[in-house]
């Protein structure tokens, strides 16, 4: 066992803790930003920290620190136990039963460690150069970034748990500016993988340029209620907003839109949603959760019907169920409940075929103001950018437009699901294909 | 006790310059925090944390390299300095950092350090607030109250011989109330906070804020869906300032100007707003959420007029962008923590008070939306387009405040909206907020008096009829 963890567990027990858990994480970061054919900034770092959770008479104590010298560790134990004295006792506060934790392959690239820093720097420079070369209306790149990181997690507890895993992530981000007359529009794209070799620089540059240039000449349109097509990124953002409602913690605290709806139809029949922390390419994949419980694939909505919620050990105990391996945390927090890789299952028709079903409607490429959505009522009224659709084709770009509705209503009004799934970070690592929504009110001029 | 011994600081900076860099800077931070929440009327999550680390920035030919670490031992810091010298990139650009002038302001006075206060006293406050919110109405279904304090000490030392320290102590209360009737759910929140010690609560009634949140959640149950369309919008004071912060303030941050990605680029001296608009960023205001003795590059904060009578007079600079653009730094170089590079950020940003009372403004508006409280929002800095949620809104009919509406958002374009401000109230107030940019969160204040924007797009779920406002 890790020396620090052993010390913390022994000392906490000696001071009266009945159960103890140590969450330790460390990681590396390497980020390069390019601007005007030069490195703008480079960040390289390693970081680490410890979170200590104690249980005494069913009261949770928690404290964290980034220091590891003996006085800091002693202070950490004192603080966790002191904090625990004030917390409400709850019989559901227990550590998970000790069960075997299966391995999960593919989280670490064998090429990650050996990647040459110069190559990473070149990636950022190339990303900027490539993006500027595509379209004469895009002459400037406001952000061209290469970033990677490795993360290492260890969990130990007084029930004998000793678990650890490593994960690597690399990504490139490009943000470009398209200009025409006095108008400016920005466009963004990203590419991700386990190492630099798995990134697609050209595709990202091209997509960002198309996104920005495609919006030039955008005009407001009149207010109307029309069929709405959500680009996979926009749909994945809606999925991310819904993510919190799958948490049993939110259900217990009456903050979930889906409370009391297990077994009921909460979406159209063609909608199936899963949270899968073992997804092979999922950037949120992990062999076990923030309490050391094995990850699993959780079907949340099957053919429109809500199957259940996501649980950590606490919510499982409170509802007399099983943990779904959904404890999320950093060393700075106690385990809460959250999504990992949240996926809306793709359908069988192509994006083009889906668009072909729309004679007159709106294609939404980006939603703005997602942080304004009320996750408890599900009501939203969001700004958007996108294009008008005429006879299945994207035509003129639109701006200063709002689309309003309710998250559940949107799920219920899905009338077509395409096959073109794409992922973004939106709370969790969220993936969705293009969706056609029967009709939503769109506010314009 | 100093965060790091002076002689060690000197050795670290010297070693970081070993490969010939033009500039080296060490930022050391120690931050202690405590948080407590009460949910379901029970004390939950009493927790505390201790963050300590250092970031070393070197600049060589205009290129910035940054290394950070949690290891503040002499060995750890010297190794970090060697790493910085080794991985640091060298550019062909000219080195220029804005010159630091002025003397640091003293940290904001703290009478009762929060960490000296027994958690019991903090819990008592929360339970009182919880009860006050629940007592408002039988429709209150859920109340969550939380308390947070933090005490941050920073040291900024650099190869120019700077050695500045600052301390920032913050306390904040958060109340979130959920009201429910016939399956309909509405929520409201209040979150007062200042840079003070625990004495903040001698003058601030936690219960009063809790009641305000609960009353608003209940009131919204009776609100009608908001109409959609284009109309005059009266934006309330205090947190209404988030509109200026997001839609204009970010566009005045000098890094966006350097990159040509803001609509306000190249417009110094030009009229960018209606002549009744004066906007200020002031990092020196006593006890405010975004106030600093020195910024996170050691630059003393200032009162910076951004827009004077409608004319753009200044951007907000960190040292790097000030150097690039030939300006003085304005005390806006900030970072979330030792794990981040400093970038231009707002401090306490607000529109100055004007002549009208709120009553005058409403009375002068035949019909429109009174967005008394705004919630979260988002803006695209390059186009200036923004969207905001209205968390407390009313129709204005015949110059009077009419029925409450819910689910409204306002959508528009920052630069165009600035020109359309046609009335400015006399009721300036500020509110604390947390501002995110490039993955870094920093504490700021937003603020304004009540203002009227002659035309904005309102989005809502109400009945939609083009050309006419319907409820």
PDB file of N, CA, C and O in Angstrom, chain A residues 152-176:
ATOM      1  N   UNK A 152      -3.414   9.603 -12.722  1.00  0.00           N
ATOM      2  CA  UNK A 152      -3.213   8.377 -11.958  1.00  0.00           C
ATOM      3  C   UNK A 152      -4.068   8.484 -10.698  1.00  0.00           C
ATOM      4  O   UNK A 152      -4.008   9.489  -9.995  1.00  0.00           O
ATOM      5  N   UNK A 153      -4.881   7.477 -10.446  1.00  0.00           N
ATOM      6  CA  UNK A 153      -5.765   7.494  -9.281  1.00  0.00           C
ATOM      7  C   UNK A 153      -5.485   6.269  -8.423  1.00  0.00           C
ATOM      8  O   UNK A 153      -5.307   5.160  -8.942  1.00  0.00           O
ATOM      9  N   UNK A 154      -5.443   6.480  -7.110  1.00  0.00           N
ATOM     10  CA  UNK A 154      -5.342   5.338  -6.183  1.00  0.00           C
ATOM     11  C   UNK A 154      -6.404   5.517  -5.109  1.00  0.00           C
ATOM     12  O   UNK A 154      -6.605   6.620  -4.619  1.00  0.00           O
ATOM     13  N   UNK A 155      -7.066   4.439  -4.780  1.00  0.00           N
ATOM     14  CA  UNK A 155      -8.020   4.480  -3.664  1.00  0.00           C
ATOM     15  C   UNK A 155      -7.672   3.359  -2.692  1.00  0.00           C
ATOM     16  O   UNK A 155      -7.446   2.214  -3.098  1.00  0.00           O
ATOM     17  N   UNK A 156      -7.646   3.715  -1.416  1.00  0.00           N
ATOM     18  CA  UNK A 156      -7.406   2.729  -0.361  1.00  0.00           C
ATOM     19  C   UNK A 156      -8.478   2.928   0.691  1.00  0.00           C
ATOM     20  O   UNK A 156      -8.896   4.055   0.939  1.00  0.00           O
ATOM     21  N   UNK A 157      -8.941   1.830   1.284  1.00  0.00           N
ATOM     22  CA  UNK A 157      -9.820   2.040   2.428  1.00  0.00           C
ATOM     23  C   UNK A 157      -9.579   1.002   3.512  1.00  0.00           C
ATOM     24  O   UNK A 157      -8.829   0.026   3.334  1.00  0.00           O
ATOM     25  N   UNK A 158     -10.231   1.238   4.651  1.00  0.00           N
ATOM     26  CA  UNK A 158      -9.991   0.414   5.825  1.00  0.00           C
ATOM     27  C   UNK A 158     -10.639  -0.966   5.691  1.00  0.00           C
ATOM     28  O   UNK A 158     -10.484  -1.805   6.560  1.00  0.00           O
ATOM     29  N   UNK A 159     -11.369  -1.208   4.582  1.00  0.00           N
ATOM     30  CA  UNK A 159     -11.890  -2.551   4.339  1.00  0.00           C
ATOM     31  C   UNK A 159     -10.922  -3.357   3.479  1.00  0.00           C
ATOM     32  O   UNK A 159     -11.268  -4.439   2.999  1.00  0.00           O
ATOM     33  N   UNK A 160      -9.757  -2.798   3.242  1.00  0.00           N
ATOM     34  CA  UNK A 160      -8.742  -3.548   2.507  1.00  0.00           C
ATOM     35  C   UNK A 160      -8.685  -3.237   1.020  1.00  0.00           C
ATOM     36  O   UNK A 160      -7.938  -3.866   0.276  1.00  0.00           O
ATOM     37  N   UNK A 161      -9.490  -2.282   0.563  1.00  0.00           N
ATOM     38  CA  UNK A 161      -9.451  -1.932  -0.858  1.00  0.00           C
ATOM     39  C   UNK A 161      -8.105  -1.293  -1.226  1.00  0.00           C
ATOM     40  O   UNK A 161      -7.617  -0.409  -0.520  1.00  0.00           O
ATOM     41  N   UNK A 162      -7.542  -1.780  -2.314  1.00  0.00           N
ATOM     42  CA  UNK A 162      -6.351  -1.152  -2.893  1.00  0.00           C
ATOM     43  C   UNK A 162      -6.555  -1.186  -4.387  1.00  0.00           C
ATOM     44  O   UNK A 162      -6.494  -2.247  -4.994  1.00  0.00           O
ATOM     45  N   UNK A 163      -6.863  -0.042  -4.977  1.00  0.00           N
ATOM     46  CA  UNK A 163      -7.151  -0.040  -6.409  1.00  0.00           C
ATOM     47  C   UNK A 163      -6.467   1.143  -7.054  1.00  0.00           C
ATOM     48  O   UNK A 163      -6.343   2.205  -6.448  1.00  0.00           O
ATOM     49  N   UNK A 164      -6.011   0.961  -8.274  1.00  0.00           N
ATOM     50  CA  UNK A 164      -5.427   2.087  -8.988  1.00  0.00           C
ATOM     51  C   UNK A 164      -5.556   1.929 -10.483  1.00  0.00           C
ATOM     52  O   UNK A 164      -5.732   0.824 -10.997  1.00  0.00           O
ATOM     53  N   UNK A 165      -5.572   3.057 -11.173  1.00  0.00           N
ATOM     54  CA  UNK A 165      -5.543   3.002 -12.642  1.00  0.00           C
ATOM     55  C   UNK A 165      -4.876   4.259 -13.186  1.00  0.00           C
ATOM     56  O   UNK A 165      -4.731   5.262 -12.493  1.00  0.00           O
ATOM     57  N   UNK A 166      -4.487   4.153 -14.458  1.00  0.00           N
ATOM     58  CA  UNK A 166      -3.889   5.277 -15.170  1.00  0.00           C
ATOM     59  C   UNK A 166      -4.704   5.538 -16.427  1.00  0.00           C
ATOM     60  O   UNK A 166      -5.343   4.632 -16.968  1.00  0.00           O
ATOM     61  N   UNK A 167      -4.652   6.770 -16.878  1.00  0.00           N
ATOM     62  CA  UNK A 167      -5.396   7.130 -18.084  1.00  0.00           C
ATOM     63  C   UNK A 167      -4.639   8.245 -18.785  1.00  0.00           C
ATOM     64  O   UNK A 167      -4.093   9.133 -18.133  1.00  0.00           O
ATOM     65  N   UNK A 168      -4.594   8.204 -20.095  1.00  0.00           N
ATOM     66  CA  UNK A 168      -3.970   9.311 -20.837  1.00  0.00           C
ATOM     67  C   UNK A 168      -4.989   9.926 -21.782  1.00  0.00           C
ATOM     68  O   UNK A 168      -5.899   9.240 -22.269  1.00  0.00           O
ATOM     69  N   UNK A 169      -4.841  11.201 -22.015  1.00  0.00           N
ATOM     70  CA  UNK A 169      -5.736  11.942 -22.893  1.00  0.00           C
ATOM     71  C   UNK A 169      -4.902  12.956 -23.660  1.00  0.00           C
ATOM     72  O   UNK A 169      -3.986  13.575 -23.097  1.00  0.00           O
ATOM     73  N   UNK A 170      -5.212  13.121 -24.957  1.00  0.00           N
ATOM     74  CA  UNK A 170      -4.585  14.188 -25.738  1.00  0.00           C
ATOM     75  C   UNK A 170      -5.670  14.852 -26.559  1.00  0.00           C
ATOM     76  O   UNK A 170      -6.619  14.189 -26.990  1.00  0.00           O
ATOM     77  N   UNK A 171      -5.574  16.145 -26.739  1.00  0.00           N
ATOM     78  CA  UNK A 171      -6.549  16.798 -27.616  1.00  0.00           C
ATOM     79  C   UNK A 171      -5.975  18.047 -28.268  1.00  0.00           C
ATOM     80  O   UNK A 171      -4.998  18.626 -27.798  1.00  0.00           O
ATOM     81  N   UNK A 172      -6.592  18.409 -29.371  1.00  0.00           N
ATOM     82  CA  UNK A 172      -6.252  19.647 -30.049  1.00  0.00           C
ATOM     83  C   UNK A 172      -7.520  20.472 -30.174  1.00  0.00           C
ATOM     84  O   UNK A 172      -8.599  19.925 -30.399  1.00  0.00           O
ATOM     85  N   UNK A 173      -7.397  21.779 -29.976  1.00  0.00           N
ATOM     86  CA  UNK A 173      -8.553  22.674 -30.068  1.00  0.00           C
ATOM     87  C   UNK A 173      -8.193  23.823 -30.981  1.00  0.00           C
ATOM     88  O   UNK A 173      -7.101  24.380 -30.884  1.00  0.00           O
ATOM     89  N   UNK A 174      -9.100  24.190 -31.870  1.00  0.00           N
ATOM     90  CA  UNK A 174      -8.837  25.341 -32.731  1.00  0.00           C
ATOM     91  C   UNK A 174     -10.082  26.216 -32.801  1.00  0.00           C
ATOM     92  O   UNK A 174     -11.201  25.724 -32.922  1.00  0.00           O
ATOM     93  N   UNK A 175      -9.850  27.518 -32.658  1.00  0.00           N
ATOM     94  CA  UNK A 175     -10.921  28.513 -32.665  1.00  0.00           C
ATOM     95  C   UNK A 175     -10.531  29.550 -33.712  1.00  0.00           C
ATOM     96  O   UNK A 175      -9.479  30.184 -33.580  1.00  0.00           O
ATOM     97  N   UNK A 176     -11.332  29.691 -34.746  1.00  0.00           N
ATOM     98  CA  UNK A 176     -10.943  30.594 -35.835  1.00  0.00           C
ATOM     99  C   UNK A 176     -11.941  31.735 -35.981  1.00  0.00           C
ATOM    100  O   UNK A 176     -13.065  31.661 -35.495  1.00  0.00           O
TER     101      UNK A 176
END
